[in-house]
């Protein structure tokens, strides 16, 4: 949908941009992502302000993020970490679907599980006590605290799969090895009148499961 005040010529330019993206494929998307990365205020560092962009939808792209964090384009893995990192900066989730977004176009991509993978964990301490810091597969560091919490979902093997909130409804699946580390750090606490097993970080307690169920499973 055209923005208010946009002329017919402006709408046509936007449509051509979207079609151009489809035609040029990965090269066109890379160029658009590079341009988006520098579209913030002068001197601004960090991620592009994708939450402020609401461009027209230009269709789905044959791009997929596998459960292990590998990005695929037209069935072929994207082997350049810098390119994956670039695309990850313009990732957005709306109504349960993932998109790559620039100021002028939005394309849908497929995400099999979570768009990111938490691959490293550091334990630090501050005034709140223990603080867990996670590194994602695209080299973002996320402090586990209020607003960037952990949630746990039932896994097919009967265990639990942890997910870390990275930003704006985008999550990172925590690797199985790090999950075992979290279990080793876990403790039982009363939460809303029930004894829960979980992990403390950044002054928050993130419940994994009912404490009795955890004890019975050990």
GROMACS .gro file of N, CA, C and O in nm, residues 140-206:
model
  268
  140UNK      N    1   2.579  -1.154   1.722
  140UNK     CA    2   2.514  -1.059   1.812
  140UNK      C    3   2.527  -1.111   1.955
  140UNK      O    4   2.509  -1.231   1.979
  141UNK      N    5   2.556  -1.022   2.049
  141UNK     CA    6   2.558  -1.059   2.190
  141UNK      C    7   2.430  -1.009   2.255
  141UNK      O    8   2.391  -0.893   2.238
  142UNK      N    9   2.363  -1.098   2.328
  142UNK     CA   10   2.235  -1.065   2.391
  142UNK      C   11   2.245  -1.096   2.540
  142UNK      O   12   2.278  -1.209   2.578
  143UNK      N   13   2.217  -0.996   2.624
  143UNK     CA   14   2.211  -1.017   2.768
  143UNK      C   15   2.075  -1.075   2.805
  143UNK      O   16   1.971  -1.020   2.767
  144UNK      N   17   2.077  -1.185   2.877
  144UNK     CA   18   1.953  -1.249   2.920
  144UNK      C   19   1.901  -1.177   3.044
  144UNK      O   20   1.958  -1.188   3.152
  145UNK      N   21   1.794  -1.101   3.027
  145UNK     CA   22   1.739  -1.017   3.132
  145UNK      C   23   1.596  -0.981   3.095
  145UNK      O   24   1.540  -1.037   2.999
  146UNK      N   25   1.536  -0.891   3.168
  146UNK     CA   26   1.401  -0.848   3.136
  146UNK      C   27   1.397  -0.790   2.994
  146UNK      O   28   1.477  -0.705   2.958
  147UNK      N   29   1.304  -0.836   2.913
  147UNK     CA   30   1.296  -0.794   2.774
  147UNK      C   31   1.374  -0.883   2.679
  147UNK      O   32   1.354  -0.876   2.558
  148UNK      N   33   1.463  -0.963   2.733
  148UNK     CA   34   1.541  -1.058   2.651
  148UNK      C   35   1.549  -1.190   2.729
  148UNK      O   36   1.657  -1.238   2.762
  149UNK      N   37   1.432  -1.244   2.753
  149UNK     CA   38   1.424  -1.361   2.840
  149UNK      C   39   1.437  -1.494   2.767
  149UNK      O   40   1.450  -1.500   2.644
  150UNK      N   41   1.433  -1.599   2.847
  150UNK     CA   42   1.435  -1.735   2.798
  150UNK      C   43   1.295  -1.794   2.808
  150UNK      O   44   1.223  -1.769   2.904
  151UNK      N   45   1.257  -1.870   2.709
  151UNK     CA   46   1.136  -1.952   2.717
  151UNK      C   47   1.174  -2.095   2.681
  151UNK      O   48   1.272  -2.119   2.608
  152UNK      N   49   1.096  -2.189   2.730
  152UNK     CA   50   1.129  -2.330   2.711
  152UNK      C   51   1.008  -2.403   2.652
  152UNK      O   52   0.896  -2.389   2.702
  153UNK      N   53   1.033  -2.478   2.546
  153UNK     CA   54   0.927  -2.553   2.480
  153UNK      C   55   0.960  -2.701   2.482
  153UNK      O   56   1.077  -2.741   2.480
  154UNK      N   57   0.856  -2.783   2.483
  154UNK     CA   58   0.874  -2.927   2.483
  154UNK      C   59   0.939  -2.972   2.353
  154UNK      O   60   0.899  -2.931   2.243
  155UNK      N   61   1.043  -3.055   2.364
  155UNK     CA   62   1.113  -3.108   2.247
  155UNK      C   63   1.059  -3.246   2.211
  155UNK      O   64   0.994  -3.313   2.292
  156UNK      N   65   1.087  -3.289   2.089
  156UNK     CA   66   1.037  -3.418   2.042
  156UNK      C   67   1.093  -3.534   2.123
  156UNK      O   68   1.030  -3.639   2.135
  157UNK      N   69   1.212  -3.517   2.179
  157UNK     CA   70   1.275  -3.626   2.256
  157UNK      C   71   1.227  -3.629   2.401
  157UNK      O   72   1.278  -3.706   2.483
  158UNK      N   73   1.129  -3.546   2.433
  158UNK     CA   74   1.078  -3.542   2.570
  158UNK      C   75   1.143  -3.440   2.659
  158UNK      O   76   1.096  -3.417   2.771
  159UNK      N   77   1.252  -3.381   2.613
  159UNK     CA   78   1.320  -3.277   2.691
  159UNK      C   79   1.263  -3.140   2.662
  159UNK      O   80   1.147  -3.125   2.621
  160UNK      N   81   1.344  -3.039   2.682
  160UNK     CA   82   1.303  -2.902   2.658
  160UNK      C   83   1.398  -2.834   2.560
  160UNK      O   84   1.518  -2.865   2.557
  161UNK      N   85   1.345  -2.742   2.482
  161UNK     CA   86   1.426  -2.661   2.392
  161UNK      C   87   1.416  -2.516   2.436
  161UNK      O   88   1.305  -2.460   2.439
  162UNK      N   89   1.527  -2.453   2.475
  162UNK     CA   90   1.523  -2.313   2.517
  162UNK      C   91   1.533  -2.219   2.396
  162UNK      O   92   1.602  -2.248   2.297
  163UNK      N   93   1.466  -2.106   2.409
  163UNK     CA   94   1.473  -2.000   2.309
  163UNK      C   95   1.502  -1.868   2.382
  163UNK      O   96   1.445  -1.841   2.488
  164UNK      N   97   1.587  -1.786   2.322
  164UNK     CA   98   1.624  -1.657   2.379
  164UNK      C   99   1.566  -1.546   2.292
  164UNK      O  100   1.582  -1.547   2.170
  165UNK      N  101   1.499  -1.450   2.356
  165UNK     CA  102   1.445  -1.337   2.281
  165UNK      C  103   1.557  -1.242   2.242
  165UNK      O  104   1.626  -1.186   2.328
  166UNK      N  105   1.577  -1.226   2.112
  166UNK     CA  106   1.686  -1.141   2.062
  166UNK      C  107   1.638  -0.997   2.046
  166UNK      O  108   1.693  -0.903   2.103
  167UNK      N  109   1.531  -0.978   1.968
  167UNK     CA  110   1.473  -0.845   1.948
  167UNK      C  111   1.342  -0.857   1.870
  167UNK      O  112   1.327  -0.945   1.785
  168UNK      N  113   1.249  -0.772   1.900
  168UNK     CA  114   1.127  -0.751   1.820
  168UNK      C  115   1.067  -0.880   1.765
  168UNK      O  116   1.052  -0.896   1.644
  169UNK      N  117   1.034  -0.972   1.853
  169UNK     CA  118   0.970  -1.099   1.817
  169UNK      C  119   1.062  -1.190   1.733
  169UNK      O  120   1.014  -1.278   1.661
  170UNK      N  121   1.191  -1.169   1.741
  170UNK     CA  122   1.288  -1.258   1.678
  170UNK      C  123   1.360  -1.335   1.789
  170UNK      O  124   1.406  -1.276   1.886
  171UNK      N  125   1.370  -1.467   1.772
  171UNK     CA  126   1.422  -1.554   1.876
  171UNK      C  127   1.541  -1.634   1.827
  171UNK      O  128   1.557  -1.657   1.706
  172UNK      N  129   1.623  -1.677   1.921
  172UNK     CA  130   1.736  -1.765   1.892
  172UNK      C  131   1.715  -1.897   1.966
  172UNK      O  132   1.687  -1.897   2.087
  173UNK      N  133   1.728  -2.006   1.894
  173UNK     CA  134   1.723  -2.137   1.960
  173UNK      C  135   1.857  -2.163   2.028
  173UNK      O  136   1.962  -2.146   1.967
  174UNK      N  137   1.852  -2.200   2.154
  174UNK     CA  138   1.974  -2.228   2.230
  174UNK      C  139   2.019  -2.371   2.199
  174UNK      O  140   1.938  -2.465   2.200
  175UNK      N  141   2.147  -2.387   2.170
  175UNK     CA  142   2.198  -2.520   2.133
  175UNK      C  143   2.180  -2.619   2.248
  175UNK      O  144   2.169  -2.581   2.365
  176UNK      N  145   2.179  -2.746   2.213
  176UNK     CA  146   2.159  -2.851   2.313
  176UNK      C  147   2.270  -2.848   2.419
  176UNK      O  148   2.243  -2.866   2.538
  177UNK      N  149   2.394  -2.823   2.376
  177UNK     CA  150   2.505  -2.818   2.471
  177UNK      C  151   2.483  -2.708   2.574
  177UNK      O  152   2.507  -2.727   2.694
  178UNK      N  153   2.438  -2.590   2.529
  178UNK     CA  154   2.414  -2.480   2.623
  178UNK      C  155   2.293  -2.509   2.711
  178UNK      O  156   2.288  -2.465   2.826
  179UNK      N  157   2.196  -2.582   2.658
  179UNK     CA  158   2.081  -2.620   2.739
  179UNK      C  159   2.125  -2.703   2.859
  179UNK      O  160   2.078  -2.680   2.972
  180UNK      N  161   2.216  -2.797   2.837
  180UNK     CA  162   2.266  -2.877   2.950
  180UNK      C  163   2.338  -2.790   3.052
  180UNK      O  164   2.330  -2.814   3.173
  181UNK      N  165   2.410  -2.688   3.004
  181UNK     CA  166   2.475  -2.595   3.097
  181UNK      C  167   2.371  -2.519   3.180
  181UNK      O  168   2.390  -2.496   3.301
  182UNK      N  169   2.260  -2.481   3.117
  182UNK     CA  170   2.154  -2.412   3.189
  182UNK      C  171   2.093  -2.502   3.296
  182UNK      O  172   2.064  -2.457   3.407
  183UNK      N  173   2.074  -2.629   3.261
  183UNK     CA  174   2.018  -2.723   3.358
  183UNK      C  175   2.111  -2.735   3.479
  183UNK      O  176   2.065  -2.739   3.594
  184UNK      N  177   2.242  -2.742   3.453
  184UNK     CA  178   2.338  -2.752   3.563
  184UNK      C  179   2.332  -2.630   3.655
  184UNK      O  180   2.359  -2.641   3.776
  185UNK      N  181   2.298  -2.513   3.599
  185UNK     CA  182   2.291  -2.391   3.679
  185UNK      C  183   2.155  -2.375   3.746
  185UNK      O  184   2.137  -2.287   3.830
  186UNK      N  185   2.058  -2.455   3.707
  186UNK     CA  186   1.921  -2.435   3.750
  186UNK      C  187   1.897  -2.456   3.898
  186UNK      O  188   1.979  -2.516   3.969
  187UNK      N  189   1.786  -2.405   3.944
  187UNK     CA  190   1.747  -2.416   4.085
  187UNK      C  191   1.595  -2.413   4.093
  187UNK      O  192   1.526  -2.374   3.998
  188UNK      N  193   1.544  -2.458   4.208
  188UNK     CA  194   1.399  -2.459   4.232
  188UNK      C  195   1.359  -2.334   4.308
  188UNK      O  196   1.426  -2.294   4.404
  189UNK      N  197   1.248  -2.273   4.265
  189UNK     CA  198   1.194  -2.155   4.333
  189UNK      C  199   1.042  -2.162   4.328
  189UNK      O  200   0.983  -2.223   4.239
  190UNK      N  201   0.980  -2.093   4.422
  190UNK     CA  202   0.835  -2.083   4.422
  190UNK      C  203   0.793  -1.972   4.325
  190UNK      O  204   0.840  -1.858   4.334
  191UNK      N  205   0.705  -2.006   4.231
  191UNK     CA  206   0.653  -1.910   4.134
  191UNK      C  207   0.501  -1.921   4.135
  191UNK      O  208   0.446  -2.026   4.098
  192UNK      N  209   0.436  -1.815   4.179
  192UNK     CA  210   0.288  -1.814   4.185
  192UNK      C  211   0.235  -1.935   4.262
  192UNK      O  212   0.138  -2.000   4.220
  193UNK      N  213   0.302  -1.967   4.372
  193UNK     CA  214   0.255  -2.074   4.457
  193UNK      C  215   0.295  -2.214   4.413
  193UNK      O  216   0.256  -2.312   4.478
  194UNK      N  217   0.372  -2.226   4.307
  194UNK     CA  218   0.416  -2.356   4.260
  194UNK      C  219   0.569  -2.361   4.257
  194UNK      O  220   0.635  -2.261   4.226
  195UNK      N  221   0.623  -2.477   4.291
  195UNK     CA  222   0.768  -2.493   4.289
  195UNK      C  223   0.812  -2.521   4.145
  195UNK      O  224   0.773  -2.620   4.085
  196UNK      N  225   0.893  -2.430   4.092
  196UNK     CA  226   0.939  -2.441   3.953
  196UNK      C  227   1.090  -2.450   3.949
  196UNK      O  228   1.161  -2.393   4.033
  197UNK      N  229   1.140  -2.522   3.850
  197UNK     CA  230   1.284  -2.532   3.824
  197UNK      C  231   1.316  -2.436   3.711
  197UNK      O  232   1.247  -2.434   3.608
  198UNK      N  233   1.421  -2.357   3.730
  198UNK     CA  234   1.454  -2.260   3.626
  198UNK      C  235   1.592  -2.202   3.644
  198UNK      O  236   1.675  -2.253   3.721
  199UNK      N  237   1.615  -2.090   3.576
  199UNK     CA  238   1.748  -2.029   3.574
  199UNK      C  239   1.734  -1.879   3.602
  199UNK      O  240   1.641  -1.814   3.555
  200UNK      N  241   1.826  -1.826   3.684
  200UNK     CA  242   1.826  -1.682   3.713
  200UNK      C  243   1.929  -1.612   3.626
  200UNK      O  244   2.041  -1.659   3.607
  201UNK      N  245   1.889  -1.495   3.574
  201UNK     CA  246   1.983  -1.412   3.498
  201UNK      C  247   1.929  -1.270   3.494
  201UNK      O  248   1.809  -1.248   3.473
  202UNK      N  249   2.017  -1.174   3.515
  202UNK     CA  250   1.978  -1.034   3.506
  202UNK      C  251   1.868  -0.993   3.602
  202UNK      O  252   1.786  -0.906   3.570
  203UNK      N  253   1.863  -1.057   3.718
  203UNK     CA  254   1.761  -1.023   3.816
  203UNK      C  255   1.625  -1.085   3.788
  203UNK      O  256   1.528  -1.054   3.858
  204UNK      N  257   1.616  -1.171   3.688
  204UNK     CA  258   1.490  -1.238   3.654
  204UNK      C  259   1.506  -1.389   3.671
  204UNK      O  260   1.617  -1.443   3.661
  205UNK      N  261   1.393  -1.457   3.695
  205UNK     CA  262   1.393  -1.602   3.706
  205UNK      C  263   1.309  -1.658   3.591
  205UNK      O  264   1.192  -1.623   3.576
  206UNK      N  265   1.371  -1.742   3.510
  206UNK     CA  266   1.305  -1.798   3.393
  206UNK      C  267   1.276  -1.945   3.419
  206UNK      O  268   1.368  -2.028   3.424
   0.00000   0.00000   0.00000
